[in-house]
Coordinates of C-alpha atoms and ligand atoms in Angstrom, one line a residue:
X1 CA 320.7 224.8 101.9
X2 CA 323.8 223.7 103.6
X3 CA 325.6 222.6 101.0
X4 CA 329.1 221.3 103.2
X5 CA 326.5 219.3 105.5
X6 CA 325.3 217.3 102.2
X7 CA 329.1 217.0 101.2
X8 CA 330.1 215.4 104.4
X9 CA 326.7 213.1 104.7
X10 CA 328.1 212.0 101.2
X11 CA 331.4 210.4 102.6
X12 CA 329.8 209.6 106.0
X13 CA 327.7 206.9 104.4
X14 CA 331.2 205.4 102.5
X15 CA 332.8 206.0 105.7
X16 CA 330.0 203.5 107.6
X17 CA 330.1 200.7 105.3
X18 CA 334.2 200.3 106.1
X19 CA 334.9 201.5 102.5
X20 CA 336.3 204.7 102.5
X21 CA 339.1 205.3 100.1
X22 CA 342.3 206.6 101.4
X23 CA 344.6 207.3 98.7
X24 CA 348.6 205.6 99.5
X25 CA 350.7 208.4 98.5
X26 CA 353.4 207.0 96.6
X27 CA 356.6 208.3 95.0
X28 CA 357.6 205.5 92.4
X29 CA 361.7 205.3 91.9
X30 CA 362.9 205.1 88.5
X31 CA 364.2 202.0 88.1
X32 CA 363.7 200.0 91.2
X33 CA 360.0 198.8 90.2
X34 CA 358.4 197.6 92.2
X35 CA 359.7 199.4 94.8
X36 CA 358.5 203.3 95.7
X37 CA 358.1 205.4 98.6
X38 CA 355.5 205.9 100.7
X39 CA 355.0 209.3 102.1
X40 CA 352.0 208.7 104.1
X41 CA 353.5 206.3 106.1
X42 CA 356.6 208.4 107.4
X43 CA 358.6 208.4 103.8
X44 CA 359.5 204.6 104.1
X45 CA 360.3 202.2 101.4
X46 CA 357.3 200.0 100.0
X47 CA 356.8 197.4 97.5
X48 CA 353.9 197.6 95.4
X49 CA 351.8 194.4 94.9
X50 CA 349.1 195.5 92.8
X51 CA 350.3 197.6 90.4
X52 CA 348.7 197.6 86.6
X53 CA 351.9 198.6 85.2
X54 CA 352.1 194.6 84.7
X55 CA 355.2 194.4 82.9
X56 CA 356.8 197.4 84.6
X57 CA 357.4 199.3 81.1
X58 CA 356.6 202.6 82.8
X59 CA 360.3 202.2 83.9
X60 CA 361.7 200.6 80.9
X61 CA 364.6 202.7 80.2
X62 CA 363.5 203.1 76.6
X63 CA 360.6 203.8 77.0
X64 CA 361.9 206.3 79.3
X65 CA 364.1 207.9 77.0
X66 CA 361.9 208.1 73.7
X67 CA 359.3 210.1 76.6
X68 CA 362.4 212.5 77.4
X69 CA 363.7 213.0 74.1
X70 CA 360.4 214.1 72.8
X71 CA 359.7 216.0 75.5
X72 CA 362.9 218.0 75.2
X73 CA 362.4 218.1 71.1
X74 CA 359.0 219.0 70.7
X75 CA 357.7 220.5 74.0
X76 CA 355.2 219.5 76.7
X77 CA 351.4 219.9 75.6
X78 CA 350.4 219.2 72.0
X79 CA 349.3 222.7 71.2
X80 CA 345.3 221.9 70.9
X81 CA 342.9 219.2 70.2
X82 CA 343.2 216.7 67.4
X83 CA 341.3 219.2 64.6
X84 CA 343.1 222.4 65.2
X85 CA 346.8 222.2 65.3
X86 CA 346.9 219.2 68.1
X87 CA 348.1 216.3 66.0
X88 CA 351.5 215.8 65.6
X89 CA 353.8 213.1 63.9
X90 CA 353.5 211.0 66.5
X91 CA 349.5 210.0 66.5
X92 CA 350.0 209.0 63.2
X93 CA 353.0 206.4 63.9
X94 CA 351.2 205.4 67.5
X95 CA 347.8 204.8 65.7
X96 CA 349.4 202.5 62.7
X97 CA 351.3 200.8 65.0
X98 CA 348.3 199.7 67.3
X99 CA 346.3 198.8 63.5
X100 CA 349.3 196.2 62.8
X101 CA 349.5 195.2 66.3
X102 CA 345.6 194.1 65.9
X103 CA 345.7 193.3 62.7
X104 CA 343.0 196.5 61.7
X105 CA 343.2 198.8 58.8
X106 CA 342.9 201.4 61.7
X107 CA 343.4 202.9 65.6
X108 CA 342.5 206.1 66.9
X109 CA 344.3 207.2 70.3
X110 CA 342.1 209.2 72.9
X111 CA 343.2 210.8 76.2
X112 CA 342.5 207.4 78.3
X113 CA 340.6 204.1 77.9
X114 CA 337.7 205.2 79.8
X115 CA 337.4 207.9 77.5
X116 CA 338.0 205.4 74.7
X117 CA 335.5 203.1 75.8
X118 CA 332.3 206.2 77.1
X119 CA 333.1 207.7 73.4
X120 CA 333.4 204.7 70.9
X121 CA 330.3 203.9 72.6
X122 CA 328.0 205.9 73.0
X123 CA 328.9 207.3 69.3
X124 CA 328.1 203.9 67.8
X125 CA 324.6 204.8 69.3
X126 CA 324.0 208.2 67.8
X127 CA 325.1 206.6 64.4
X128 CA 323.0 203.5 64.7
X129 CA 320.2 204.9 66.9
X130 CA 317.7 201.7 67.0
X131 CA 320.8 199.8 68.0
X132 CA 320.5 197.1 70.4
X133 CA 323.3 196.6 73.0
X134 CA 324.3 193.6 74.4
X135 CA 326.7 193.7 77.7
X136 CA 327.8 191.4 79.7
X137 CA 326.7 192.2 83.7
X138 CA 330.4 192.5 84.8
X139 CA 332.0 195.0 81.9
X140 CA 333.8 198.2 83.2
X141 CA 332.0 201.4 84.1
X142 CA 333.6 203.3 81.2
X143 CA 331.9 200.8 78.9
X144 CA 328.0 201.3 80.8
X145 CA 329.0 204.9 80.3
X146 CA 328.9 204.5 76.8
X147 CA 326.0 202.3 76.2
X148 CA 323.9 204.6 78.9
X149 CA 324.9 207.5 76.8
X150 CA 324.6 206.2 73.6
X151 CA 320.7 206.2 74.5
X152 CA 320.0 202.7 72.6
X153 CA 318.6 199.7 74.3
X154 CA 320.2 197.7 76.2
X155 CA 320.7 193.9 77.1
X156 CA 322.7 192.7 80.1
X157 CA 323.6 189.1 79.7
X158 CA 325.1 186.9 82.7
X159 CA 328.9 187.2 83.1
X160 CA 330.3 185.0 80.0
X161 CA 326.8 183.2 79.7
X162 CA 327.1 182.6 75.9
X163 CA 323.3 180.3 76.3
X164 CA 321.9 183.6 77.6
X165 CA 323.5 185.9 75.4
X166 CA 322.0 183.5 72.4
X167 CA 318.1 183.5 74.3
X168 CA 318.4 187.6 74.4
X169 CA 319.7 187.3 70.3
X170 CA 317.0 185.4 69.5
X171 CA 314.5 187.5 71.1
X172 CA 315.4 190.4 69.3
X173 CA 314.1 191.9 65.9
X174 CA 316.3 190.5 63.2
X175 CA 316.7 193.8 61.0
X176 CA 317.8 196.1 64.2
X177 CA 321.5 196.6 64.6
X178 CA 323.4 194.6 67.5
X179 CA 326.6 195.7 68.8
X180 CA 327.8 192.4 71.9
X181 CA 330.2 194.7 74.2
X182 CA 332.5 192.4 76.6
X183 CA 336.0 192.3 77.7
X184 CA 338.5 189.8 77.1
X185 CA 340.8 189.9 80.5
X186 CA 338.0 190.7 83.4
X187 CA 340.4 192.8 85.6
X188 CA 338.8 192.0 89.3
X189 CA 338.7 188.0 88.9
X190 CA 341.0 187.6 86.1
X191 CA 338.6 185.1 83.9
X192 CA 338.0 185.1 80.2
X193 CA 335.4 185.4 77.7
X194 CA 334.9 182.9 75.2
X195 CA 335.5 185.2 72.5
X196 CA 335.6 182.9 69.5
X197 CA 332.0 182.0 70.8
X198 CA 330.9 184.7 71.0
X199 CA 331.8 186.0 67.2
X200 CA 329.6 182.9 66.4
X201 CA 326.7 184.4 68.0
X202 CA 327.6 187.4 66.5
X203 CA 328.2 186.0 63.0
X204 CA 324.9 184.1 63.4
X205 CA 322.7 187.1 64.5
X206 CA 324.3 189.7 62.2
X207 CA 325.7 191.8 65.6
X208 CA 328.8 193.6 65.0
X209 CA 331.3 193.2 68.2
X210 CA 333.0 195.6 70.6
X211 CA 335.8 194.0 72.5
X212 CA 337.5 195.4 75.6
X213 CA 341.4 194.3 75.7
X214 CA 342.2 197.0 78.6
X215 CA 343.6 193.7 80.7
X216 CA 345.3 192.0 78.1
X217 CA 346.7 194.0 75.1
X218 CA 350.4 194.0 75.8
X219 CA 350.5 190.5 77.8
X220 CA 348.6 188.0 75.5
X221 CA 349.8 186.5 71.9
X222 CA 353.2 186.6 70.5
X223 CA 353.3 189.8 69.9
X224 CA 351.1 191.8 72.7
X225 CA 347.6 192.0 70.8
X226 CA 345.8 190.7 73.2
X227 CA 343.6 187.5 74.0
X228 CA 341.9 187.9 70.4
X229 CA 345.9 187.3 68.9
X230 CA 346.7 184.2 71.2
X231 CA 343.0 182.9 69.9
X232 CA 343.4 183.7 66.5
X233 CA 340.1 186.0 66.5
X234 CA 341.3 189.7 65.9
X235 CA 340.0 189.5 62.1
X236 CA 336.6 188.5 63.6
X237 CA 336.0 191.5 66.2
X238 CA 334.6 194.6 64.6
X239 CA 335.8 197.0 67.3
X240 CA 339.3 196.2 69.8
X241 CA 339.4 198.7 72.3
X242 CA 343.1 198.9 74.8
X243 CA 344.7 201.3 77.0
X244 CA 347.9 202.7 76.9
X245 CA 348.1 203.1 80.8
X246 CA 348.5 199.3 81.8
X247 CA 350.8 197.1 80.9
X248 CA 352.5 199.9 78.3
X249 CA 352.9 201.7 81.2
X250 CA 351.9 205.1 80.1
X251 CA 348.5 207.2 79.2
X252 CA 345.8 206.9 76.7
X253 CA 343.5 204.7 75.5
X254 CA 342.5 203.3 71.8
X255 CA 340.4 201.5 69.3
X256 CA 341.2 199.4 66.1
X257 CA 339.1 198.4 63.2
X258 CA 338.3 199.2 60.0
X259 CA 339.3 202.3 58.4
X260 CA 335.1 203.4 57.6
X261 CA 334.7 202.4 61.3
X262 CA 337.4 204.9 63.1
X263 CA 336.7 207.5 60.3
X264 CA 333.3 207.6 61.3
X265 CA 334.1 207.6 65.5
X266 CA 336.6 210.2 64.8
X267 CA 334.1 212.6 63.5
X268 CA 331.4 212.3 65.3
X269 CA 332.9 211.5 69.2
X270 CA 333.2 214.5 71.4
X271 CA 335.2 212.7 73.6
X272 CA 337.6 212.7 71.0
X273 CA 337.0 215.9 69.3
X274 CA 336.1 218.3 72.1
X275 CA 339.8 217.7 73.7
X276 CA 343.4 218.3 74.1
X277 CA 345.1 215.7 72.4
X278 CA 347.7 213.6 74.2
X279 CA 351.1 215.4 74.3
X280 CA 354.1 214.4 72.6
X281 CA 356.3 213.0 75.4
X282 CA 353.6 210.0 76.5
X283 CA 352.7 209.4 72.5
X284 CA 356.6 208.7 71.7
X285 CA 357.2 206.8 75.1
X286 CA 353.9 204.9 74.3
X287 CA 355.4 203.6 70.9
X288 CA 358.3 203.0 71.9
X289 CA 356.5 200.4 74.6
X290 CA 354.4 199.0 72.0
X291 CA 357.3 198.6 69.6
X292 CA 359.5 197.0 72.4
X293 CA 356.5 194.4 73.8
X294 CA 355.9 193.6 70.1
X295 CA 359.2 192.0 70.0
X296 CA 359.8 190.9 73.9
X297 CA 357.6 187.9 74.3
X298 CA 359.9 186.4 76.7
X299 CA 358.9 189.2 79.5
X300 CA 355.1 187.7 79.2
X301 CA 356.3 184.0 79.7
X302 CA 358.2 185.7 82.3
X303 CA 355.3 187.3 83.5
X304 CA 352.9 184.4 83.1
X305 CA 355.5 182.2 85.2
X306 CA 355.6 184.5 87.9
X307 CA 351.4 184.7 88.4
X308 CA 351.7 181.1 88.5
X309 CA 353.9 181.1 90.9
X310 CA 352.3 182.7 93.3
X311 CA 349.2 181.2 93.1
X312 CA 350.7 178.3 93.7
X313 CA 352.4 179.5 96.9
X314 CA 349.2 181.0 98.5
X315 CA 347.1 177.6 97.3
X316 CA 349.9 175.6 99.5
X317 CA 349.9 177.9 102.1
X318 CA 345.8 177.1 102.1
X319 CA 345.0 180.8 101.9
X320 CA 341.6 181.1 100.2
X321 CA 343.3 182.2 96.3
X322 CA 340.4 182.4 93.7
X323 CA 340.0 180.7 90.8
X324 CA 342.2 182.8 88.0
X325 CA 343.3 181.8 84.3
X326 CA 345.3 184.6 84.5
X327 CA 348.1 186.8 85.4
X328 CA 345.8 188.5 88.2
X329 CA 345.6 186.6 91.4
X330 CA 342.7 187.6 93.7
X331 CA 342.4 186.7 97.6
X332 CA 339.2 186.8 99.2
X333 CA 338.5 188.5 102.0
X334 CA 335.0 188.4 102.3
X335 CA 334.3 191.5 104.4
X336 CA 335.7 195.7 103.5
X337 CA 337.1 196.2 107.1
X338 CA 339.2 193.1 107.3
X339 CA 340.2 193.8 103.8
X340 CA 341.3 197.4 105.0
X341 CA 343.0 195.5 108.0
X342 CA 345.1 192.9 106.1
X343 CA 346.3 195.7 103.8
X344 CA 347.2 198.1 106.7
X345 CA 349.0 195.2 108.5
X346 CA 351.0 194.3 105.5
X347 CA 352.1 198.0 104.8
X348 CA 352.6 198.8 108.8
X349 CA 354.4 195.6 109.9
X350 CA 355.6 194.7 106.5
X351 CA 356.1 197.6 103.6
X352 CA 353.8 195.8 101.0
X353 CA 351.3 197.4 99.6
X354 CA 348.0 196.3 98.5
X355 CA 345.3 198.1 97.8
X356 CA 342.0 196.6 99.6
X357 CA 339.1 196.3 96.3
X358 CA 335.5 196.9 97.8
X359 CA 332.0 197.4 97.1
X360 CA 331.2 198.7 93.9
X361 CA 334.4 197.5 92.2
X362 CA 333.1 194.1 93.1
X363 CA 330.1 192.8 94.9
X364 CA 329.7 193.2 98.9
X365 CA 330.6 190.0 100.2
X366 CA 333.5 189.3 98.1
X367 CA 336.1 191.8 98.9
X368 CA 339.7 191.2 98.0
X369 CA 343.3 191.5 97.7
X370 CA 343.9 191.8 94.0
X371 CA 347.3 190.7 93.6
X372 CA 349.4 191.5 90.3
X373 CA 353.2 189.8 90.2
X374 CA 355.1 191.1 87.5
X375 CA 358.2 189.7 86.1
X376 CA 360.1 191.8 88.7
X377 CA 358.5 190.0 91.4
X378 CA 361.1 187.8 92.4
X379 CA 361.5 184.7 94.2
X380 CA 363.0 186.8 96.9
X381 CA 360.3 189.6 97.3
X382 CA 357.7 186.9 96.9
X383 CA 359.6 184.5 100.0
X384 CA 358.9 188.2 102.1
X385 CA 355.5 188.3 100.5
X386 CA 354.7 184.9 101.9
X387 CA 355.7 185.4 104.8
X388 CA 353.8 188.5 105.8
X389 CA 350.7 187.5 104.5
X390 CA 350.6 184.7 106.5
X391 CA 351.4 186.3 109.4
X392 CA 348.6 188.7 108.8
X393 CA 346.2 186.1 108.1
X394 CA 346.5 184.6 111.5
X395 CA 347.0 187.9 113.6
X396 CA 343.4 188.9 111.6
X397 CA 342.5 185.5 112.4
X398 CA 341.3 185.5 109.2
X399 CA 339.6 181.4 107.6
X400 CA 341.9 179.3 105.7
X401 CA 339.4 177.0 105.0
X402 CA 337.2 179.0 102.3
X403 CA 339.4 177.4 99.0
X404 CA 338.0 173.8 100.4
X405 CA 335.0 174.9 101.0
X406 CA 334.5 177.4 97.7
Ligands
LIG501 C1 341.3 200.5 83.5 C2 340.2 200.1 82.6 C3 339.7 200.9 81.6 C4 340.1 202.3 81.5 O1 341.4 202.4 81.0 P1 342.2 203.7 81.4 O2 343.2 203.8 80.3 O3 342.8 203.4 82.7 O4 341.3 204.9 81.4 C5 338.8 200.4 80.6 N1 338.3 199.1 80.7 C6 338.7 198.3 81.7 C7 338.2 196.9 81.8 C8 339.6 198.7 82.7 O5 340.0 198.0 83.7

């Protein structure tokens, strides 16, 4: 068996289909976000458009410091997993802090939201094994992860379809256990679920619900909690799951809910139990973001402003924007080479970076720019940003007409 041979057939089929991921080796600066340097394209300075570090708190200087000064006070790693010797002070304080930001009588912190999401999951299976799962067609790999390990039946209902969610309710035996598993923010065409809706179906089926806030915990409500805290629904979700990574700008991933709920995930997940827990420098740098977007909800008018913006720009400019009610702004493409040619044209020509988003992060047909201005985009860097664009789009020779015609 020639093992390499099989490797290499591997890429060479990504390779065909135009979607081959090359990685853009960056070097982020310290606070110049949104600027870093690019080392794969000879060392020069870049700035990043599609970044999930949506408030740029990875580079707030507190958050910066609480990291260091933990770091130099207790150490690097955490010593072991959560069970033997591995939590420290700081879970504790991080894990209250994310109840009270959802309004839950509890949080557990994992290593990262995908973990978060495979392990709350899947566990929610083994402890309700003739479980039914509900999950809308377009949730996050991390979350199918989950549900395929958690061995229970599934149902996949049409993106945000609540009348289809409600036929494949109905049609279910009334005594089995339902768990609905959507997102709030979905992070490729920045729509929302109707969650309030939703908790009716829920409520009137007798299905507990697990909500994905990866997109929008940190950015939504007047205090960061999400899409369920500007709707007023947090006390009606059974399960609010959030990362740590995107707009707190650091590492890990959580749920919320009640205390018998996390008791029971936290002693039965072996994603959570069979690993390192987080160390202290990220835990202390990622309450001191929570803390500091708790009480900073100008930066998310800021940010919301800003999204706006832009859209608005690229709609006048009669480049084909897609529809978005939020803070992520997606341009169509339509077709993984162009895509890979607009993005090498605006880094080459112009030092902006996008990443291209392809086949299976979203279907063939509708590949993108995914576009995330934060509040440091400014009305300067987004004149430049304008500008190139535009400049690509004709050199590409790319259609202006598709927003008309979609
Ligand atoms: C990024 C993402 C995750 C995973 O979170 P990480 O902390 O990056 O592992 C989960 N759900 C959705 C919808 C995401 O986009």
């Amino acid at each position: 068996m020639d093992y390499e041979a099989r490797f290499e057939q591997a890429v060479a089929s990504v390779r065909d289909e135009g979607r081959y991921r090359v990685f853009a080796n960056l070097e982020r600066i310290a606070g110049r976000f949104p600027h870093a340097i690019n080392h794969g394209a000879g060392k020069r300075d870049v700035v990043v458009w599609c970044s999930n570090d949506y408030l740029g708190q990875s580079q707030n200087p507190l958050v910066v410091e609480a990291g260091v000064k933990a770091l130099q006070v207790m150490g690097a790693g955490s010593g072991g997993t959560r069970n033997i010797s591995g939590t420290h002070r700081l879970h504790g304080e991080l894990e209250a802090e994310l109840a009270d930001l959802h309004g839950k009588e509890a949080a557990l912190v994992f290593t990262s939201g995908y973990v978060s999401n495979s392990a709350t999951l899947s566990t929610l299976g083994k402890i309700l094994p003739d479980a039914l799962i509900f999950t809308d067609e377009l949730n996050h790999a991390s979350m199918i992860e989950g549900i395929r390990f958690s061995r229970c039946e599934k149902r996949i209902f049409r993106h945000n379809d609540l009348e289809h969610l409600e036929t494949l309710l109905k049609y279910a035996e009334p005594e089995r256990p339902k768990i609905i598993a959507f997102e709030s923010v979905y992070s490729m065409d920045g729509d929302i679920a109707p969650i309030a809706a939703i908790c009716d179906l829920a409520d009137k089926y007798g299905a507990m619900t697990y909500l994905d806030e990866v997109h929008a915990v940190g950015l939504y409500g007047l205090r960061g909690g999400g899409i369920s805290e500007r709707d007023g629904v947090a006390g009606r979700l059974t399960v609010i799951e959030g990362t740590l990574a995107k707009a707190f700008g650091c590492m890990g991933g959580y749920i919320a809910g009640s205390s018998a709920l996390v008791d029971a995930i936290r002693s039965h997940a072996s994603g959570f139990i069979f690993t390192s827990s987080q160390p202290p420098a990220t835990m202390a740098a990622a309450l001191a973001s929570v803390r500091y977007l708790k009480a900073h909800h100008e930066l998310r008018i800021k940010h919301q402003e800003r999204a706006a913006e832009l859209k608005k720009r690229l709609a006048r400019a009669g480049l084909p924007v897609m529809e978005s009610e939020t803070h992520i702004v997606p341009l169509l493409v339509g077709c993984p080479v162009k895509a890979k040619q607009v993005t090498d044209m605006l880094m080459e020509e112009h030092g902006i970076y996008v990443q291209p988003i392809n086949f299976p992060t979203v279907p063939r047909g509708t590949e993108r720019l995914r576009l995330t201005p934060t509040p440091f985009h400014d009305d300067c860097l987004m004149d430049d940003f304008m500008k190139a664009i535009v400049d690509v789009w004709r050199k590409i020779g790319l259609d202006r007409e598709y927003r008309q015609a979609a």
